[in-house]
Amino acid sequence: MSEVLISPSILSADFAELGEEIRRIDVAGADMIHVDVMDGHFVPNLTFGPPVIEKLRPHTDKPFDVHLMIAPVDPYIGDFAKAGANILTVHPEAGPHLHRTLQAIRAAGMKPGVALNPGTPADIIDPVIEDIDLVLVMSVNPGFGGQSFIESQLRKIEILRKKIDETGRDIILEVDGGLNPKTAPRAISAGVTAIVAGSAVFRGGPSAYAANISALRAPTTI
Ligand code: DX5
Ligand code: ZN
């Protein structure tokens, strides 16, 4: 099995020096950069949008794995493409026409992803599984970093692993929320191929980033 991808969430970075923080996690071994966009309406927190992402783009060549926690999504798809997003992941609850949104993301030149809240069933991806490149399992309720991993999501990851394998397509299965060196191996065993981590990557300051990222890749079989 190939090594799991690590996508550090810049929600836990120092916002006053985001460009530098991105260069640090790039050098420390990040495979993607997880960018949490929140609107204070779909989730009870606010972060940033396309203008900030555009300014961050020159700081790394790694893919921007952009997680939208906003509603509506459709009016902003073009702006995220222009800003340099590579993967654009949306929550089905954000709008009434999930399939249309995913098509628009693809048409804008990005990879479409679907994010499932802890209370959202795996089956919601069935009608769109051929149209997506990533499934994001939320193992916390979205909005904030530093929350505890919700155990019940491991079963959902196993269900999604089977669904993805049945397609024969190369769909990233990513998990987000409460991942650390204890919970990550369990999510990997359940079938994820990518791990998002905010607090577990940025804790301890820049000198700890490389070790923090390596600790999340720890082998699952002993
Ligand atoms: C939460 C965000 C996550 C968050 C994860 O809504 O989607 O990406 O940054 O933070 P940790 O890893 O600290 O749980
Ligand atoms: Zn996220």
CSV table of C-alpha atoms in Angstrom, one decimal, residues 4 11 20 24 29 34 54-55 59 64 70 75 93 119 137 157 163 199 206:
chain,number,residue,atom,x,y,z
A,4,VAL,CA,-0.8,8.0,3.2
A,11,LEU,CA,-6.4,26.7,10.3
A,20,GLU,CA,6.0,31.4,5.7
A,24,ARG,CA,7.6,25.5,6.5
A,29,GLY,CA,7.0,16.9,4.2
A,34,HIS,CA,-5.5,21.8,3.5
A,54,GLU,CA,-4.4,33.6,-4.3
A,55,LYS,CA,-1.7,35.4,-2.3
A,59,HIS,CA,4.5,30.0,-1.6
A,64,PHE,CA,-4.2,23.2,-2.4
A,70,ILE,CA,-19.7,27.9,2.9
A,75,PRO,CA,-21.2,31.7,-7.2
A,93,GLU,CA,-25.9,20.4,2.7
A,119,GLY,CA,-24.2,13.0,10.9
A,137,VAL,CA,-14.9,12.2,6.1
A,157,ILE,CA,-14.7,5.1,6.4
A,163,LYS,CA,-17.7,1.9,-2.4
A,199,SER,CA,-3.2,21.0,15.7
A,206,PRO,CA,8.2,25.2,13.3
